[in-house]
Amino acid sequence: MKLAELQTAFQGAVLNGAQPLPGSILPSRQQGAEERFKIYQDAYRLRLTEFLSSDYPALRVILGDDDFNTLAAAYIEDTPSFHRNARWYGRGLPDFMRVHEPWQDCRAVTDLSLFERALADAFDAADCEALEASALGSVAAEDQPKLRFSFQPGLSVLSLAQGTAAVHQAVSEDSEVPTPSATEEETVLIWRDCSQQSFYRVLEENEALALDSAVAGGTFAEICGLLSLRMPEDAAVNEAAVFLIRWFTDGLIAGFSCA
Amino acid sequence: MQDLSPLGLPSRLGFGLGLRPIYYPDILEQKPRVDWFEILSENYMVPGGRPLTMLDRIRADYPIVMHGVSMSIASTAPLDFDYLKGLKALADRTQPAWISDHLCWTGVHGLNLHDLLPVPYTLEALEHVVERISRVQDFLGRRIAVENVSSYVTFAESEMDEWTFVEEVAERADCWLLFDVNNVFVSACNHDFDPQAFIQSIKPERVVQLHIAGHSDFGSHKIDTHDQPVCDEVWALYAEACKRFGSASTMIERDDNFPPFSELLAELDHARAIADPAHANVAEAVE
């Protein structure tokens, strides 16, 4: 058998146990050919399951080992790796869970996987200097309404089942795990600051509205406009300014423009 | 391209360990007596963040060697130049003493099985691998080292011994070898060959580095798991390897079931104790 044919047959039989293994595999003194080949079939599944366990530790705790392994097995059979780097293999797990039973009917676990994926993405996102609020000192007062902001590459704003962040925290602290809401949502901000630490916090409704708008490219005036639907205009401007200062303090903001 | 003369082996680095995140605090706080660290290249081929920050900090105090698992040098799929560009960028940043990967393939048709898959020891495979190593060395502008892997199957197609294949690859591609002592031991048990035959067939001037590690014994076969201390039989084989490859840098691999860092340092001291008399013997022989 030529090398290319052998590799195609070998890979096919590792991925799909139902495929015949390459006929050229010889037995050893102690093992038959099938038993020897099974080492590679088992190693493939074990290794990818380890990647998923590493990326989704809280999900593994919440599901329990058996159910997590069932999920991992389903994902692995559905999703071969096209990545040279194991880091990216598990990124598709939340999307897989959202369209496959039984996980699609359980928002609490699907959202926990989204939360953990965002934490992983923040962890090794591209480095970017955080801007300090004092940088705004160069902006003329008449230009301030036109301010738009860019954010750290690892920043995510997620709408999740209410209680998802608390579940993650409880698992991390090995404390009693709360039950997320089946109907209510929370907005969670996840980011990494210049100290290379990843953080998250649950946003209250007004800040969530403002940050959503800012991340989508909304101007400071547009952010104030959104908030003014919920409060008097002066209060909206003050509130937007308070949020902005906090985003600078937290190291979320990478740049701004006044165009 | 570096000087690729047979005498172009880099300076001996001494005794190293794998750089694993669990040990970052030990390394940064204790500045332990480890001569160098080997990184898994792919773990640092990420956009940014803590992995690269930690690597930069540790690189400031220690020499680094880059060791990859995804070059897939024996694959019949096209070389992945995006991967190689990433590898080169990491090398530019890290300035490693050398770059290594495995004499294996990891997938075809765009897929990656994330495993070090075995090669049939045929002339066809030999020529294929040699051609690819040459292209990779040209692209990276430096000689690379390739490592013999543990294997669990034997192919009827094979036309030569593994050690003949490995030695021929090194000679024809003009690359270095990362001689993995544990892999020789594991494969010798799984395929019933004499590990001494392997050691004695490899030319010392090609061997830039030695790996030692632990493995798991399943009775009918052994698997290269890197989750156990180095066993007595592998230490004994390491002593034999030191006699032949005296000047090669040594590194202990540990990738799971991580012990306290002090235990790895003790293993490294054990390697030093074994290797030093061997180095003395080599020096005497040269004199």
PDB file of C-alpha atoms in Angstrom, chain A residues 19-254:
ATOM      1  CA  GLN A  19     -14.204   1.378   8.930  1.00  0.00           C
ATOM      2  CA  PRO A  20     -11.790  -1.505   8.322  1.00  0.00           C
ATOM      3  CA  LEU A  21      -8.319  -0.892   9.667  1.00  0.00           C
ATOM      4  CA  PRO A  22      -5.394  -0.917   7.240  1.00  0.00           C
ATOM      5  CA  GLY A  23      -4.807  -4.547   6.332  1.00  0.00           C
ATOM      6  CA  SER A  24      -1.075  -4.126   6.580  1.00  0.00           C
ATOM      7  CA  ILE A  25      -1.000  -3.853  10.370  1.00  0.00           C
ATOM      8  CA  LEU A  26       0.729  -6.859  11.873  1.00  0.00           C
ATOM      9  CA  PRO A  27       0.064  -8.494  15.237  1.00  0.00           C
ATOM     10  CA  SER A  28       2.720  -8.533  17.946  1.00  0.00           C
ATOM     11  CA  ARG A  29       3.603 -11.506  20.131  1.00  0.00           C
ATOM     12  CA  GLN A  30       1.092 -10.332  22.727  1.00  0.00           C
ATOM     13  CA  GLN A  31      -1.542  -8.399  20.799  1.00  0.00           C
ATOM     14  CA  GLY A  32      -3.632  -8.916  17.695  1.00  0.00           C
ATOM     15  CA  ALA A  33      -3.649  -6.273  14.954  1.00  0.00           C
ATOM     16  CA  GLU A  34      -7.079  -4.946  15.986  1.00  0.00           C
ATOM     17  CA  GLU A  35      -6.077  -4.669  19.618  1.00  0.00           C
ATOM     18  CA  ARG A  36      -2.919  -2.793  18.645  1.00  0.00           C
ATOM     19  CA  PHE A  37      -4.827  -0.405  16.405  1.00  0.00           C
ATOM     20  CA  LYS A  38      -7.413   0.229  19.121  1.00  0.00           C
ATOM     21  CA  ILE A  39      -4.669   2.006  21.096  1.00  0.00           C
ATOM     22  CA  TYR A  40      -4.808   4.782  18.486  1.00  0.00           C
ATOM     23  CA  GLN A  41      -8.619   4.810  18.324  1.00  0.00           C
ATOM     24  CA  ASP A  42      -8.869   5.122  22.110  1.00  0.00           C
ATOM     25  CA  ALA A  43      -6.044   7.667  22.373  1.00  0.00           C
ATOM     26  CA  TYR A  44      -7.750   9.940  19.835  1.00  0.00           C
ATOM     27  CA  ARG A  45     -10.956  10.084  21.866  1.00  0.00           C
ATOM     28  CA  LEU A  46      -9.213  10.345  25.215  1.00  0.00           C
ATOM     29  CA  ARG A  47      -6.995  13.170  24.045  1.00  0.00           C
ATOM     30  CA  LEU A  48      -9.810  15.262  22.580  1.00  0.00           C
ATOM     31  CA  THR A  49     -11.892  14.665  25.707  1.00  0.00           C
ATOM     32  CA  GLU A  50      -8.943  15.989  27.741  1.00  0.00           C
ATOM     33  CA  PHE A  51      -8.869  19.127  25.586  1.00  0.00           C
ATOM     34  CA  LEU A  52     -12.564  19.699  26.280  1.00  0.00           C
ATOM     35  CA  SER A  53     -12.162  19.036  30.015  1.00  0.00           C
ATOM     36  CA  SER A  54      -9.365  21.563  30.112  1.00  0.00           C
ATOM     37  CA  ASP A  55     -11.421  24.254  28.354  1.00  0.00           C
ATOM     38  CA  TYR A  56     -14.698  23.559  30.190  1.00  0.00           C
ATOM     39  CA  PRO A  57     -13.810  22.586  33.775  1.00  0.00           C
ATOM     40  CA  ALA A  58     -16.955  24.013  35.387  1.00  0.00           C
ATOM     41  CA  LEU A  59     -19.180  22.400  32.760  1.00  0.00           C
ATOM     42  CA  ARG A  60     -17.577  19.063  33.605  1.00  0.00           C
ATOM     43  CA  VAL A  61     -18.346  19.572  37.302  1.00  0.00           C
ATOM     44  CA  ILE A  62     -21.953  20.608  36.666  1.00  0.00           C
ATOM     45  CA  LEU A  63     -22.690  17.755  34.249  1.00  0.00           C
ATOM     46  CA  GLY A  64     -20.719  15.167  36.190  1.00  0.00           C
ATOM     47  CA  ASP A  65     -18.075  12.943  34.612  1.00  0.00           C
ATOM     48  CA  ASP A  66     -20.479  10.522  32.919  1.00  0.00           C
ATOM     49  CA  ASP A  67     -22.668  13.140  31.237  1.00  0.00           C
ATOM     50  CA  PHE A  68     -19.653  15.255  30.312  1.00  0.00           C
ATOM     51  CA  ASN A  69     -18.037  12.236  28.683  1.00  0.00           C
ATOM     52  CA  THR A  70     -21.283  11.558  26.786  1.00  0.00           C
ATOM     53  CA  LEU A  71     -21.266  15.164  25.555  1.00  0.00           C
ATOM     54  CA  ALA A  72     -17.566  14.958  24.648  1.00  0.00           C
ATOM     55  CA  ALA A  73     -18.088  11.689  22.757  1.00  0.00           C
ATOM     56  CA  ALA A  74     -20.967  13.192  20.766  1.00  0.00           C
ATOM     57  CA  TYR A  75     -18.947  16.323  19.954  1.00  0.00           C
ATOM     58  CA  ILE A  76     -15.864  14.331  18.974  1.00  0.00           C
ATOM     59  CA  GLU A  77     -17.848  12.050  16.640  1.00  0.00           C
ATOM     60  CA  ASP A  78     -19.497  15.113  15.081  1.00  0.00           C
ATOM     61  CA  THR A  79     -16.459  17.389  14.968  1.00  0.00           C
ATOM     62  CA  PRO A  80     -13.047  16.243  13.786  1.00  0.00           C
ATOM     63  CA  SER A  81     -10.231  18.694  14.408  1.00  0.00           C
ATOM     64  CA  PHE A  82      -9.010  20.920  11.606  1.00  0.00           C
ATOM     65  CA  HIS A  83      -6.635  22.734  13.955  1.00  0.00           C
ATOM     66  CA  ARG A  84      -2.903  22.351  14.405  1.00  0.00           C
ATOM     67  CA  ASN A  85      -3.321  23.782  17.877  1.00  0.00           C
ATOM     68  CA  ALA A  86      -5.448  21.878  20.390  1.00  0.00           C
ATOM     69  CA  ARG A  87      -6.405  25.233  21.917  1.00  0.00           C
ATOM     70  CA  TRP A  88      -9.013  25.836  19.225  1.00  0.00           C
ATOM     71  CA  TYR A  89     -10.610  22.397  19.070  1.00  0.00           C
ATOM     72  CA  GLY A  90     -13.223  22.974  21.758  1.00  0.00           C
ATOM     73  CA  ARG A  91     -14.388  26.412  20.598  1.00  0.00           C
ATOM     74  CA  GLY A  92     -17.312  24.862  18.759  1.00  0.00           C
ATOM     75  CA  LEU A  93     -18.723  23.050  21.785  1.00  0.00           C
ATOM     76  CA  PRO A  94     -21.272  25.717  22.837  1.00  0.00           C
ATOM     77  CA  ASP A  95     -22.609  25.972  19.267  1.00  0.00           C
ATOM     78  CA  PHE A  96     -22.824  22.185  19.088  1.00  0.00           C
ATOM     79  CA  MET A  97     -24.769  22.075  22.349  1.00  0.00           C
ATOM     80  CA  ARG A  98     -27.225  24.720  21.138  1.00  0.00           C
ATOM     81  CA  VAL A  99     -28.382  22.562  18.221  1.00  0.00           C
ATOM     82  CA  HIS A 100     -28.119  19.035  19.598  1.00  0.00           C
ATOM     83  CA  GLU A 101     -30.347  17.231  22.053  1.00  0.00           C
ATOM     84  CA  PRO A 102     -30.444  16.882  24.969  1.00  0.00           C
ATOM     85  CA  TRP A 103     -28.247  19.927  25.583  1.00  0.00           C
ATOM     86  CA  GLN A 104     -30.235  22.330  23.400  1.00  0.00           C
ATOM     87  CA  ASP A 105     -33.100  22.115  25.869  1.00  0.00           C
ATOM     88  CA  CYS A 106     -30.911  22.956  28.847  1.00  0.00           C
ATOM     89  CA  ARG A 107     -29.939  26.579  28.648  1.00  0.00           C
ATOM     90  CA  ALA A 108     -28.191  26.527  32.014  1.00  0.00           C
ATOM     91  CA  VAL A 109     -25.427  24.184  30.801  1.00  0.00           C
ATOM     92  CA  THR A 110     -25.224  25.618  27.291  1.00  0.00           C
ATOM     93  CA  ASP A 111     -24.774  29.113  28.717  1.00  0.00           C
ATOM     94  CA  LEU A 112     -22.142  27.872  31.141  1.00  0.00           C
ATOM     95  CA  SER A 113     -20.201  26.569  28.139  1.00  0.00           C
ATOM     96  CA  LEU A 114     -20.521  29.984  26.450  1.00  0.00           C
ATOM     97  CA  PHE A 115     -19.234  31.609  29.632  1.00  0.00           C
ATOM     98  CA  GLU A 116     -16.212  29.289  29.819  1.00  0.00           C
ATOM     99  CA  ARG A 117     -15.428  29.740  26.136  1.00  0.00           C
ATOM    100  CA  ALA A 118     -15.360  33.516  26.618  1.00  0.00           C
ATOM    101  CA  LEU A 119     -13.034  33.121  29.617  1.00  0.00           C
ATOM    102  CA  ALA A 120     -10.677  30.983  27.526  1.00  0.00           C
ATOM    103  CA  ASP A 121     -10.788  33.490  24.675  1.00  0.00           C
ATOM    104  CA  ALA A 122      -9.969  36.354  27.053  1.00  0.00           C
ATOM    105  CA  PHE A 123      -7.077  34.376  28.532  1.00  0.00           C
ATOM    106  CA  ASP A 124      -4.939  34.316  25.393  1.00  0.00           C
ATOM    107  CA  ALA A 125      -6.474  37.086  23.269  1.00  0.00           C
ATOM    108  CA  ALA A 126      -4.086  39.465  21.547  1.00  0.00           C
ATOM    109  CA  ASP A 127      -2.238  41.876  23.814  1.00  0.00           C
ATOM    110  CA  CYS A 128      -3.357  45.483  23.672  1.00  0.00           C
ATOM    111  CA  GLU A 129      -2.440  48.495  25.780  1.00  0.00           C
ATOM    112  CA  ALA A 130      -5.345  49.741  27.883  1.00  0.00           C
ATOM    113  CA  LEU A 131      -6.015  53.452  27.537  1.00  0.00           C
ATOM    114  CA  GLU A 132      -6.323  55.684  30.597  1.00  0.00           C
ATOM    115  CA  ALA A 133      -9.198  58.103  31.026  1.00  0.00           C
ATOM    116  CA  SER A 134      -6.752  61.015  30.996  1.00  0.00           C
ATOM    117  CA  ALA A 135      -6.356  60.381  27.244  1.00  0.00           C
ATOM    118  CA  LEU A 136      -9.778  62.019  26.803  1.00  0.00           C
ATOM    119  CA  GLY A 137      -8.286  65.301  28.008  1.00  0.00           C
ATOM    120  CA  SER A 138      -7.164  66.013  24.465  1.00  0.00           C
ATOM    121  CA  VAL A 139     -10.748  65.850  23.128  1.00  0.00           C
ATOM    122  CA  ALA A 140     -12.469  69.190  22.664  1.00  0.00           C
ATOM    123  CA  ALA A 141     -15.812  69.526  24.453  1.00  0.00           C
ATOM    124  CA  GLU A 142     -17.718  69.918  21.182  1.00  0.00           C
ATOM    125  CA  ASP A 143     -16.226  66.641  19.890  1.00  0.00           C
ATOM    126  CA  GLN A 144     -17.141  64.549  22.933  1.00  0.00           C
ATOM    127  CA  PRO A 145     -20.599  63.512  21.695  1.00  0.00           C
ATOM    128  CA  LYS A 146     -18.918  62.014  18.607  1.00  0.00           C
ATOM    129  CA  LEU A 147     -16.553  59.808  20.635  1.00  0.00           C
ATOM    130  CA  ARG A 148     -16.486  56.132  19.631  1.00  0.00           C
ATOM    131  CA  PHE A 149     -14.517  53.533  21.514  1.00  0.00           C
ATOM    132  CA  SER A 150     -12.605  50.379  20.675  1.00  0.00           C
ATOM    133  CA  PHE A 151     -12.212  47.644  23.267  1.00  0.00           C
ATOM    134  CA  GLN A 152      -9.719  45.003  24.327  1.00  0.00           C
ATOM    135  CA  PRO A 153      -9.658  42.049  21.890  1.00  0.00           C
ATOM    136  CA  GLY A 154     -10.570  39.522  24.590  1.00  0.00           C
ATOM    137  CA  LEU A 155     -13.705  41.357  25.747  1.00  0.00           C
ATOM    138  CA  SER A 156     -17.090  39.608  25.530  1.00  0.00           C
ATOM    139  CA  VAL A 157     -20.547  40.776  26.531  1.00  0.00           C
ATOM    140  CA  LEU A 158     -22.862  37.786  26.859  1.00  0.00           C
ATOM    141  CA  SER A 159     -26.579  37.443  27.548  1.00  0.00           C
ATOM    142  CA  LEU A 160     -26.883  34.319  29.673  1.00  0.00           C
ATOM    143  CA  ALA A 161     -29.405  32.597  31.869  1.00  0.00           C
ATOM    144  CA  GLN A 162     -29.558  34.536  35.119  1.00  0.00           C
ATOM    145  CA  GLY A 163     -27.221  32.891  37.616  1.00  0.00           C
ATOM    146  CA  THR A 164     -24.691  31.491  35.117  1.00  0.00           C
ATOM    147  CA  ALA A 165     -21.818  33.569  36.495  1.00  0.00           C
ATOM    148  CA  ALA A 166     -22.790  32.576  40.033  1.00  0.00           C
ATOM    149  CA  VAL A 167     -22.708  28.906  39.023  1.00  0.00           C
ATOM    150  CA  HIS A 168     -19.179  29.325  37.682  1.00  0.00           C
ATOM    151  CA  GLN A 169     -18.081  31.127  40.808  1.00  0.00           C
ATOM    152  CA  ALA A 170     -19.600  28.455  43.047  1.00  0.00           C
ATOM    153  CA  VAL A 171     -17.823  25.697  41.127  1.00  0.00           C
ATOM    154  CA  SER A 172     -14.531  27.613  41.307  1.00  0.00           C
ATOM    155  CA  GLU A 173     -14.938  28.054  45.056  1.00  0.00           C
ATOM    156  CA  ASP A 174     -16.293  24.553  45.587  1.00  0.00           C
ATOM    157  CA  SER A 175     -19.360  26.010  47.289  1.00  0.00           C
ATOM    158  CA  GLU A 176     -23.070  25.262  46.924  1.00  0.00           C
ATOM    159  CA  VAL A 177     -24.129  25.686  43.305  1.00  0.00           C
ATOM    160  CA  PRO A 178     -27.224  27.871  42.700  1.00  0.00           C
ATOM    161  CA  THR A 179     -29.818  26.992  40.052  1.00  0.00           C
ATOM    162  CA  PRO A 180     -29.844  29.414  37.118  1.00  0.00           C
ATOM    163  CA  SER A 181     -33.153  30.937  36.078  1.00  0.00           C
ATOM    164  CA  ALA A 182     -35.025  29.233  33.264  1.00  0.00           C
ATOM    165  CA  THR A 183     -36.583  32.504  32.129  1.00  0.00           C
ATOM    166  CA  GLU A 184     -34.588  35.517  33.354  1.00  0.00           C
ATOM    167  CA  GLU A 185     -31.342  36.702  31.759  1.00  0.00           C
ATOM    168  CA  GLU A 186     -28.198  38.447  32.962  1.00  0.00           C
ATOM    169  CA  THR A 187     -25.564  40.300  30.969  1.00  0.00           C
ATOM    170  CA  VAL A 188     -22.033  39.262  31.803  1.00  0.00           C
ATOM    171  CA  LEU A 189     -18.908  41.182  30.872  1.00  0.00           C
ATOM    172  CA  ILE A 190     -15.729  39.102  30.489  1.00  0.00           C
ATOM    173  CA  TRP A 191     -12.323  40.632  29.812  1.00  0.00           C
ATOM    174  CA  ARG A 192      -8.613  40.489  30.508  1.00  0.00           C
ATOM    175  CA  ASP A 193      -6.764  43.503  31.857  1.00  0.00           C
ATOM    176  CA  CYS A 194      -3.152  44.570  31.510  1.00  0.00           C
ATOM    177  CA  SER A 195      -2.151  42.380  34.480  1.00  0.00           C
ATOM    178  CA  GLN A 196      -3.039  39.375  32.283  1.00  0.00           C
ATOM    179  CA  GLN A 197      -5.827  38.410  34.680  1.00  0.00           C
ATOM    180  CA  SER A 198      -9.232  37.471  33.293  1.00  0.00           C
ATOM    181  CA  PHE A 199     -12.244  39.004  35.032  1.00  0.00           C
ATOM    182  CA  TYR A 200     -15.993  38.950  34.775  1.00  0.00           C
ATOM    183  CA  ARG A 201     -18.844  40.858  36.318  1.00  0.00           C
ATOM    184  CA  VAL A 202     -22.597  40.840  35.938  1.00  0.00           C
ATOM    185  CA  LEU A 203     -23.773  44.169  34.538  1.00  0.00           C
ATOM    186  CA  GLU A 204     -26.816  45.980  35.783  1.00  0.00           C
ATOM    187  CA  GLU A 205     -29.341  46.790  33.068  1.00  0.00           C
ATOM    188  CA  ASN A 206     -28.267  50.350  32.231  1.00  0.00           C
ATOM    189  CA  GLU A 207     -24.580  49.543  31.978  1.00  0.00           C
ATOM    190  CA  ALA A 208     -25.388  46.504  29.828  1.00  0.00           C
ATOM    191  CA  LEU A 209     -27.373  48.723  27.462  1.00  0.00           C
ATOM    192  CA  ALA A 210     -24.579  51.314  27.320  1.00  0.00           C
ATOM    193  CA  LEU A 211     -21.771  48.799  26.827  1.00  0.00           C
ATOM    194  CA  ASP A 212     -23.672  46.890  24.158  1.00  0.00           C
ATOM    195  CA  SER A 213     -24.049  50.146  22.250  1.00  0.00           C
ATOM    196  CA  ALA A 214     -20.419  51.172  22.755  1.00  0.00           C
ATOM    197  CA  VAL A 215     -19.052  47.777  21.676  1.00  0.00           C
ATOM    198  CA  ALA A 216     -21.271  47.930  18.582  1.00  0.00           C
ATOM    199  CA  GLY A 217     -19.635  51.268  17.677  1.00  0.00           C
ATOM    200  CA  GLY A 218     -22.204  53.645  19.095  1.00  0.00           C
ATOM    201  CA  THR A 219     -21.071  57.222  19.837  1.00  0.00           C
ATOM    202  CA  PHE A 220     -21.110  58.725  23.305  1.00  0.00           C
ATOM    203  CA  ALA A 221     -24.157  60.769  22.215  1.00  0.00           C
ATOM    204  CA  GLU A 222     -25.958  57.617  21.097  1.00  0.00           C
ATOM    205  CA  ILE A 223     -25.166  55.913  24.404  1.00  0.00           C
ATOM    206  CA  CYS A 224     -26.590  58.946  26.256  1.00  0.00           C
ATOM    207  CA  GLY A 225     -29.622  58.846  23.979  1.00  0.00           C
ATOM    208  CA  LEU A 226     -30.293  55.204  24.843  1.00  0.00           C
ATOM    209  CA  LEU A 227     -30.018  55.875  28.558  1.00  0.00           C
ATOM    210  CA  SER A 228     -32.233  58.936  28.314  1.00  0.00           C
ATOM    211  CA  LEU A 229     -35.108  56.629  27.329  1.00  0.00           C
ATOM    212  CA  ARG A 230     -34.915  55.348  30.903  1.00  0.00           C
ATOM    213  CA  MET A 231     -34.093  58.519  32.860  1.00  0.00           C
ATOM    214  CA  PRO A 232     -33.909  62.321  32.542  1.00  0.00           C
ATOM    215  CA  GLU A 233     -31.360  63.558  29.987  1.00  0.00           C
ATOM    216  CA  ASP A 234     -28.961  65.122  32.536  1.00  0.00           C
ATOM    217  CA  ALA A 235     -28.933  61.944  34.576  1.00  0.00           C
ATOM    218  CA  ALA A 236     -28.333  59.906  31.411  1.00  0.00           C
ATOM    219  CA  VAL A 237     -25.241  61.953  30.528  1.00  0.00           C
ATOM    220  CA  ASN A 238     -23.924  61.595  34.090  1.00  0.00           C
ATOM    221  CA  GLU A 239     -24.598  57.859  34.102  1.00  0.00           C
ATOM    222  CA  ALA A 240     -22.869  57.390  30.733  1.00  0.00           C
ATOM    223  CA  ALA A 241     -19.842  59.308  32.034  1.00  0.00           C
ATOM    224  CA  VAL A 242     -19.700  57.137  35.159  1.00  0.00           C
ATOM    225  CA  PHE A 243     -19.794  53.976  33.025  1.00  0.00           C
ATOM    226  CA  LEU A 244     -17.102  55.354  30.747  1.00  0.00           C
ATOM    227  CA  ILE A 245     -14.773  56.118  33.660  1.00  0.00           C
ATOM    228  CA  ARG A 246     -15.294  52.592  35.002  1.00  0.00           C
ATOM    229  CA  TRP A 247     -14.527  51.046  31.604  1.00  0.00           C
ATOM    230  CA  PHE A 248     -11.285  52.996  31.520  1.00  0.00           C
ATOM    231  CA  THR A 249     -10.474  51.999  35.105  1.00  0.00           C
ATOM    232  CA  ASP A 250     -11.160  48.326  34.375  1.00  0.00           C
ATOM    233  CA  GLY A 251      -8.817  48.447  31.395  1.00  0.00           C
ATOM    234  CA  LEU A 252     -11.511  47.675  28.836  1.00  0.00           C
ATOM    235  CA  ILE A 253     -10.824  50.517  26.425  1.00  0.00           C
ATOM    236  CA  ALA A 254      -8.085  50.215  23.824  1.00  0.00           C
TER     237      ALA A 254
END
